[in-house]
Structure formats: C-alpha cells, structure tokens
Short mmCIF file of C-alpha atoms in Angstrom, two decimals:
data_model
loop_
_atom_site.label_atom_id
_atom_site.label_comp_id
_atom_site.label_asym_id
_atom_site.label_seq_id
_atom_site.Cartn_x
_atom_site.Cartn_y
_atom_site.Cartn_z
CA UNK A 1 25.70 -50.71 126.14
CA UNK A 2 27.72 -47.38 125.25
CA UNK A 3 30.08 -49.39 123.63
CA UNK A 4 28.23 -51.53 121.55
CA UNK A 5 27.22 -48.92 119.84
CA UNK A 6 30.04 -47.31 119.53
CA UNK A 7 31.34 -50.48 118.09
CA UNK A 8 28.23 -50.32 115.63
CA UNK A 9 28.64 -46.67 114.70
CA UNK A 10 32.21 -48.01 113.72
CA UNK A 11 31.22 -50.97 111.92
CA UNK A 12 29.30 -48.65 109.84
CA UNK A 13 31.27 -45.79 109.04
CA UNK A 14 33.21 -48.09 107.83
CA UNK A 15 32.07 -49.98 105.56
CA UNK A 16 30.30 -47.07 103.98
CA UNK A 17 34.03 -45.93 103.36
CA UNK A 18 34.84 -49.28 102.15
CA UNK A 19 32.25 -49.35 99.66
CA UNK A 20 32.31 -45.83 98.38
CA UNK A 21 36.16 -46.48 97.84
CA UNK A 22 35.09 -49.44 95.78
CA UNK A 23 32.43 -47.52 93.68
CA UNK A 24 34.94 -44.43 92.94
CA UNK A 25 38.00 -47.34 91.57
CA UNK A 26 35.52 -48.61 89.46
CA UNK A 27 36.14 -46.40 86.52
CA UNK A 28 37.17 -47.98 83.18
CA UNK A 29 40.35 -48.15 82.60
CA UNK A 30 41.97 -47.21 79.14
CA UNK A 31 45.27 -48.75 77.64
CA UNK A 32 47.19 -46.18 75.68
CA UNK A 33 50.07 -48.01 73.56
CA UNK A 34 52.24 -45.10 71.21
CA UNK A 35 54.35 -46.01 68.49
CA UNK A 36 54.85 -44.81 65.05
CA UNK A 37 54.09 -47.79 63.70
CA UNK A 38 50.74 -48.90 62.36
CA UNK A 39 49.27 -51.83 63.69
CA UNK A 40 48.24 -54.22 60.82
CA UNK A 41 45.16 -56.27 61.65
CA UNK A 42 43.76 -56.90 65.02
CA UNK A 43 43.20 -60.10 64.24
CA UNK A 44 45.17 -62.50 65.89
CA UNK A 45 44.89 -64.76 62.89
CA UNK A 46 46.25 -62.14 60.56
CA UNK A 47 48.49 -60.42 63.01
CA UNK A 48 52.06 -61.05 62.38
CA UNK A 49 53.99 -57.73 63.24
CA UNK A 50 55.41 -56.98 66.62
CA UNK A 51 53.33 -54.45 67.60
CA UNK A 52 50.08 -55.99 67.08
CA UNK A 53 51.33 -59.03 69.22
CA UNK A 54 52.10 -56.46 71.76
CA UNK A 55 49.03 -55.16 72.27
CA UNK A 56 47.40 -58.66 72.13
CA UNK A 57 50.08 -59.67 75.01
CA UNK A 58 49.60 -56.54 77.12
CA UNK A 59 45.76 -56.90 76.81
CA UNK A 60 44.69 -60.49 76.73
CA UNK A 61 47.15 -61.19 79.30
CA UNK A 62 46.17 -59.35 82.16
CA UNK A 63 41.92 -60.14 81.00
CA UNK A 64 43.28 -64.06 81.26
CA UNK A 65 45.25 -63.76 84.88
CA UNK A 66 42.41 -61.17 85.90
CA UNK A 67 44.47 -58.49 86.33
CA UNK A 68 42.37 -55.51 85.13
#
C-alpha cells in the first residue's frame, strides 16, 4: 500500500512538472530578420527581391512542416 502511493505521489508531481513546462514554452515566438535592405511588398504576388522571398521561405516554411 506504501508504495502505491508513493508511486501516485510520483505520477503526480510529475506531470504537474510536465505541464507547467509546457505552459511556460508557450510564449510567442518572434522572427527578427536584419538587413539594410528594404523589403518591397509582402505580397508574394508582388514580391520579387531576395529578401522578401527570404522571409517568406524562413516563415511559411517552418508554419507548413510545423516547425514553430
């Protein structure tokens, strides 16, 4: 009997660090991109420079493969 509970006082102290972990990584996260450049349009229909396509291939990329 001791060590039942023991196993359930483990069980839960553990997942209530498990889930507070998971509440305090999700924050926003915030993609800073610096260049002297100006971006044109964010448009990808407009968008022909380099940087612009960066941004769109650093951002859309990783919201496509689920990354973020």
């Amino acid at each position: 009997m001791r060590k039942l509970k023991l196993l359930c006082v483990s069980v839960i102290v553990l997942a209530a660090m498990f889930l507070m972990n998971g509440l305090a990584m999700a924050a926003p996260t915030v993609v800073v991109y610096g260049t002297t450049e100006r971006v044109t349009d964010m448009d990808p229909a407009n968008a022909y420079d380099f940087h612009t396509w960066e941004i769109f291939y650093n951002s859309l990329y990783a919201v496509d493969k689920k990354v973020l």
